[in-house]
Short mmCIF file of C-alpha atoms and ligand atoms in Angstrom, two decimals:
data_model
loop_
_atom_site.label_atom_id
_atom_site.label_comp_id
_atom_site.label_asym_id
_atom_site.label_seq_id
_atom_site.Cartn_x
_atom_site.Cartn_y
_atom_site.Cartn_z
CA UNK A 1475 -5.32 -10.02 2.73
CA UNK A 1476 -1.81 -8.69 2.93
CA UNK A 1477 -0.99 -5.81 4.91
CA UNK A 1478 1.41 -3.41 3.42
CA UNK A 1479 2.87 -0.20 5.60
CA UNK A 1480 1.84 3.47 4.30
CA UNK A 1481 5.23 5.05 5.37
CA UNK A 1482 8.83 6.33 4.63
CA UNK A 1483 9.62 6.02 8.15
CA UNK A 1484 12.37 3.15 9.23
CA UNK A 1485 11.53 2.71 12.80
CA UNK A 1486 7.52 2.46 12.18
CA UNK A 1487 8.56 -0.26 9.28
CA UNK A 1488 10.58 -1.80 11.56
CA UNK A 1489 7.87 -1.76 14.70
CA UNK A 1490 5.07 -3.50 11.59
CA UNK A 1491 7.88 -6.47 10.62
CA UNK A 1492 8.88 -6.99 14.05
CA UNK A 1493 4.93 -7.04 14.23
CA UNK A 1494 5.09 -9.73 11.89
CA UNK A 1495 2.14 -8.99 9.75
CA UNK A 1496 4.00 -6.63 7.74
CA UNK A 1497 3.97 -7.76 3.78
CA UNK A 1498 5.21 -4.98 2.30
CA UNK A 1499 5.91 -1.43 1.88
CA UNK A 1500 4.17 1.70 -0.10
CA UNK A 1501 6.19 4.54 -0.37
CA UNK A 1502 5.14 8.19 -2.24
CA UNK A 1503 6.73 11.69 -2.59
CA UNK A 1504 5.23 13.20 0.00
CA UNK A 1505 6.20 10.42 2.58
CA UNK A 1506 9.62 10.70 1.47
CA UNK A 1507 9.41 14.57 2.25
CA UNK A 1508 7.87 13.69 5.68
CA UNK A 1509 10.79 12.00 6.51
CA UNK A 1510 13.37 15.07 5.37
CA UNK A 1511 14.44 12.87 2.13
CA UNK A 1512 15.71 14.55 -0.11
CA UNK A 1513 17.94 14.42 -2.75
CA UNK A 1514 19.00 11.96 -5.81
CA UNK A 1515 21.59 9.68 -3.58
CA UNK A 1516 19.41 10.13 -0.21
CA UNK A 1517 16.14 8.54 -2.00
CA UNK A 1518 17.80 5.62 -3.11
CA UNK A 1519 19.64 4.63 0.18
CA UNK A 1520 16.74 5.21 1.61
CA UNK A 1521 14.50 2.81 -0.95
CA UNK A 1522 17.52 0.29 -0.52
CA UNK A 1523 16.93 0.69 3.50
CA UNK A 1524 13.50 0.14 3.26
CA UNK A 1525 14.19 -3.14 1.21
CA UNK A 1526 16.73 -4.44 3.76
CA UNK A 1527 13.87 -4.35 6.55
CA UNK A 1528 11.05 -5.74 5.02
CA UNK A 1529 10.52 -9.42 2.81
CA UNK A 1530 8.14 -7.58 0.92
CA UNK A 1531 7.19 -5.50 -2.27
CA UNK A 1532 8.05 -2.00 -1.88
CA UNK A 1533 6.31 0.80 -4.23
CA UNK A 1534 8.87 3.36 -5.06
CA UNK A 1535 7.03 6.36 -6.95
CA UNK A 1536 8.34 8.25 -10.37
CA UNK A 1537 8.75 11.66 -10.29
CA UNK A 1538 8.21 11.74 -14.20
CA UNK A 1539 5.25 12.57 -15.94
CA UNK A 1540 6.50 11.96 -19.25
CA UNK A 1541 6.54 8.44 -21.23
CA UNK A 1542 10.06 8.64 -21.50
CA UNK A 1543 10.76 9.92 -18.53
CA UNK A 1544 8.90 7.13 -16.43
CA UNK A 1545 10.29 5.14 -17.80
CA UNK A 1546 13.92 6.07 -17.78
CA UNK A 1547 13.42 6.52 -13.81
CA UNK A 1548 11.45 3.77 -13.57
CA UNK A 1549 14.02 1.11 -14.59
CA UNK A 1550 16.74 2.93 -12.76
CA UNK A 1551 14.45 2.22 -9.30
CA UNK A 1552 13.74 -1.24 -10.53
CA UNK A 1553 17.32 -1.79 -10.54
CA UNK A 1554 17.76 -1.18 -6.92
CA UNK A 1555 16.31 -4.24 -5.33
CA UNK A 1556 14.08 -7.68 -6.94
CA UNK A 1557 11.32 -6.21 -4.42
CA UNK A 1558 11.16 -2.46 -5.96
CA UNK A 1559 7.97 -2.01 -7.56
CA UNK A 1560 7.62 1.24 -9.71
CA UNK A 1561 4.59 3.42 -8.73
CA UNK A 1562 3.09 5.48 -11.48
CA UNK A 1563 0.29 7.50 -11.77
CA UNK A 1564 -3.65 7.36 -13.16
CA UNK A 1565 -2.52 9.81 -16.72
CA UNK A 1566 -2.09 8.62 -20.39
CA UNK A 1567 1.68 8.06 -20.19
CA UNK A 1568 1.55 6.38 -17.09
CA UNK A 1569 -0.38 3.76 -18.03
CA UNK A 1570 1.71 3.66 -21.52
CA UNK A 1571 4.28 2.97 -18.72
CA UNK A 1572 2.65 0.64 -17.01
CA UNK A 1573 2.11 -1.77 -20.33
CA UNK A 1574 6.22 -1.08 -21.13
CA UNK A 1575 7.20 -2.15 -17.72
CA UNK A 1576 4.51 -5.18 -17.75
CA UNK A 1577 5.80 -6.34 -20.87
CA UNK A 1578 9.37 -6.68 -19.65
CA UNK A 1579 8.11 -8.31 -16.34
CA UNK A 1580 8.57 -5.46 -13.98
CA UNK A 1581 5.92 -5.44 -11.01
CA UNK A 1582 3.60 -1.83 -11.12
CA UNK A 1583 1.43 0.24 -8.95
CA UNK A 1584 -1.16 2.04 -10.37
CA UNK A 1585 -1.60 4.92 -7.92
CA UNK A 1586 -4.15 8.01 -7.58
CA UNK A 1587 -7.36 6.00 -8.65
CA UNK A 1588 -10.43 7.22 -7.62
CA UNK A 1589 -12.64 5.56 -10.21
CA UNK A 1590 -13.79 2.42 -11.43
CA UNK A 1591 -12.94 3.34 -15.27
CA UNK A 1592 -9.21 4.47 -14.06
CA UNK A 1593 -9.14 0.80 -12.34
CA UNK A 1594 -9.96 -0.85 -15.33
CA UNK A 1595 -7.81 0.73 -17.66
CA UNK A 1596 -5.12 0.09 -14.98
CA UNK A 1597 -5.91 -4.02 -15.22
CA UNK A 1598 -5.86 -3.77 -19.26
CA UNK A 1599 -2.20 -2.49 -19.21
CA UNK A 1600 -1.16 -5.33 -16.85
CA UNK A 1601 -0.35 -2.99 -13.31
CA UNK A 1602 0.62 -5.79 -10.84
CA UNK A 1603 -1.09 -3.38 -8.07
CA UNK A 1604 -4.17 -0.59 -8.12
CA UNK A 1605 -4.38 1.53 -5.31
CA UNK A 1606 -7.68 2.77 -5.30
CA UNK A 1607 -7.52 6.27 -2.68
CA UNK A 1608 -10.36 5.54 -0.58
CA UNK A 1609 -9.89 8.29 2.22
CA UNK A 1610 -9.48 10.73 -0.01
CA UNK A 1611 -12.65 10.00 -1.97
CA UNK A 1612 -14.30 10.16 2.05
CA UNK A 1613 -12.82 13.48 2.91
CA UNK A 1614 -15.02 14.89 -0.50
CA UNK A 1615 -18.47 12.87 0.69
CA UNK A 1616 -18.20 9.95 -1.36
CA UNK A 1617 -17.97 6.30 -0.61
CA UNK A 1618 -14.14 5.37 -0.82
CA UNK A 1619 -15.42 1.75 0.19
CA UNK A 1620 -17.81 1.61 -2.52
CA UNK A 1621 -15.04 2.08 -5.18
CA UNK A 1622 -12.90 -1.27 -3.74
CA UNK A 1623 -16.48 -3.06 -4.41
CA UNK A 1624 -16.67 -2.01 -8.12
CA UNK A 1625 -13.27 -2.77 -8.68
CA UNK A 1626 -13.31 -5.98 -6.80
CA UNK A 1627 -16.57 -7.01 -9.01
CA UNK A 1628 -15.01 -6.04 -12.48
CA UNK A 1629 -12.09 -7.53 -11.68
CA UNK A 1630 -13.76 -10.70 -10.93
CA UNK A 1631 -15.60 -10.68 -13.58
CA UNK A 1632 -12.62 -10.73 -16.35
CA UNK A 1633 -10.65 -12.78 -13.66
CA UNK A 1634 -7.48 -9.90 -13.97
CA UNK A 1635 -4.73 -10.90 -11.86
CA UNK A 1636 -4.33 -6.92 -10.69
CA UNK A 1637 -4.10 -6.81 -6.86
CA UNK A 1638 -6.54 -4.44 -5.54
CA UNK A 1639 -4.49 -2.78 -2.85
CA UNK A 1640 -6.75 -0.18 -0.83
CA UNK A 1641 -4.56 3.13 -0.35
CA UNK A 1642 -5.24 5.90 1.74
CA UNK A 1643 -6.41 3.66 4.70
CA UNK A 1644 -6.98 6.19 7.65
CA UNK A 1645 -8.49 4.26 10.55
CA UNK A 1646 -8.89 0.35 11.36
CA UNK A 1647 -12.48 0.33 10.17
CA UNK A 1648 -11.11 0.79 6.56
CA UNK A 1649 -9.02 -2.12 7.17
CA UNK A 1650 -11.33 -4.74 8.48
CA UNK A 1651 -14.60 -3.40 5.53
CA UNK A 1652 -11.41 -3.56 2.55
CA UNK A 1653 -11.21 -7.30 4.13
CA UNK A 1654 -14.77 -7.57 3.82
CA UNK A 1655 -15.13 -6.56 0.31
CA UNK A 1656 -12.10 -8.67 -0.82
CA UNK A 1657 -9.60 -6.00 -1.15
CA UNK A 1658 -6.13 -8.28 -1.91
CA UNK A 1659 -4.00 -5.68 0.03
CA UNK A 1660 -4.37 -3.12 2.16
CA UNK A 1661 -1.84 -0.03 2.61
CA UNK A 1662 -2.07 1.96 6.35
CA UNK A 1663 0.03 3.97 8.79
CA UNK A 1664 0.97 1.80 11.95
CA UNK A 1665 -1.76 3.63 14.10
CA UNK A 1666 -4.15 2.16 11.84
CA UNK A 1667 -2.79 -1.55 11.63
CA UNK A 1668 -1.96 -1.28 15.63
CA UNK A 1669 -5.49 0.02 16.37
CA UNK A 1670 -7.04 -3.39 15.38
CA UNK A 1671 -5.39 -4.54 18.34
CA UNK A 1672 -7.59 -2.36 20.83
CA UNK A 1673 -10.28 -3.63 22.23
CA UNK A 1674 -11.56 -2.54 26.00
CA UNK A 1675 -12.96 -6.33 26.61
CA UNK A 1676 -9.33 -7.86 26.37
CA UNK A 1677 -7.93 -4.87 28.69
CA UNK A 1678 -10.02 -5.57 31.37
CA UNK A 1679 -9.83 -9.61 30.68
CA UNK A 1680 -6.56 -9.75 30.84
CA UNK A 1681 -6.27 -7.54 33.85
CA UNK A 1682 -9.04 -9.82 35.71
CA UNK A 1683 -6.62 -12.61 34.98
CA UNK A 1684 -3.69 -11.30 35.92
CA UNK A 1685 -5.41 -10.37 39.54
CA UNK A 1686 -6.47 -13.35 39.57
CA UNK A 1687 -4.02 -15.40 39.09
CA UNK A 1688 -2.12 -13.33 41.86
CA UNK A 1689 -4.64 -13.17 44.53
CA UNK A 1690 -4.44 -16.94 43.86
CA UNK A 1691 -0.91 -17.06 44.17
CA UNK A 1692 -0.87 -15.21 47.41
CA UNK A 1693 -3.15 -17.47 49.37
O1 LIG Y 3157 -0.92 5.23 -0.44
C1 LIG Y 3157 -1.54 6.45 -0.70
C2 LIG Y 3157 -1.65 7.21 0.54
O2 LIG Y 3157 -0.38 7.52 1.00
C3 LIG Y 3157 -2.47 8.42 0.54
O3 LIG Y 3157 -2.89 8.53 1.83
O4 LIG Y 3157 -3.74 9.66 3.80
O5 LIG Y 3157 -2.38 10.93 2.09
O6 LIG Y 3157 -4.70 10.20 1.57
P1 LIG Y 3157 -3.46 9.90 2.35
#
């Protein structure tokens, strides 16, 4: 399963590759805003600064809503770096722009999907990526998980070459059931990817050993 970065933040993309289990990078508008980017010029130096840290796909979202208009921005991000890969939404022109951009062999992500049907239709028009939302479908009292199983099991069933890439990833638990349930990718903040480091049994092993091997020492 690759392990993408949920972030528009440079030092926290630099702490996952330095990591070295970082595989890519998603990016969306209200990351960038996080960050204080704003601004034509900004937003691409700061796409084209993402790209220079990581070896990775990184999802750089339209603004556009229109047909036209995705795809106008669209190919002007795609432009920017081999590794760009334009993000469009789950609506009627998006996935109009997902088949344009698939046709000419530019890599997609599907985002905002919250159902299998929106999943499906995202496969059909060739999205390289779907990013089902699954925390967001949690924070209304359904079963975010649930969705990267139905998608998982169409998808298999057709055998479409659509990555399912679990978005909206809040807590390592996500992580480890999207690995469960065959999710290709998975897209989290660093606390999330750095919590499946914790456990309290390797704290107190390693501290044993470490005494240990000085009490040892010291005889
Ligand atoms: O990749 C989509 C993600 O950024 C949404 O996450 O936590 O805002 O629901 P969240």
């Amino acid at each position: 399963m690759k392990f993408f970065i949920d972030t528009a933040n440079l030092a926290q993309i630099k702490e996952a590759h330095e990591l070295g289990v970082l595989d890519g990078v998603t990016t969306n508008p209200s990351l960038m805003a996080k960050e204080g980017i704003t601004g034509h010029e900004n937003i691409i130096s700061h796409y084209k600064a993402i790209c220079g840290i990581t070896d990775g796909d990184v999802s750089a979202e339209v603004i556009a809503t229109t047909f036209d208009e995705m795809v106008a921005e669209g190919e002007a991000l795609a432009k920017l770096h081999e590794r760009i890969v334009v993000k469009l939404p789950m609506i009627k022109d998006g996935v109009r722009a997902i088949k344009y951009f698939t046709d000419k062999g530019i890599k997609t992500n599907c985002t905002l999907v919250f159902s299998a049907g929106q999943a499906l239709l995202a496969a059909k028009a060739g999205a390289t990526y779907v990013s089902p939302f699954i925390g967001r479908l949690d924070d209304i009292s359904t079963d975010g998980l649930q969705l990267i199983e139905d998608i998982r099991l169409i998808y298999d069933n057709y055998g479409y070459k659509t990555q399912v890439l679990a978005a909206s990833v809040r807590h390592p638990m996500h992580i480890v059931n999207c690995a469960k349930l065959g999710a290709d990718v998975i897209t989290a903040p660093l606390g999330a990817i750095t919590a499946l480091l914790k456990h309290p049994l390797t704290d107190n092993g390693l501290a044993q050993f470490l005494a240990d091997h000085a009490k040892a020492a010291s005889k």
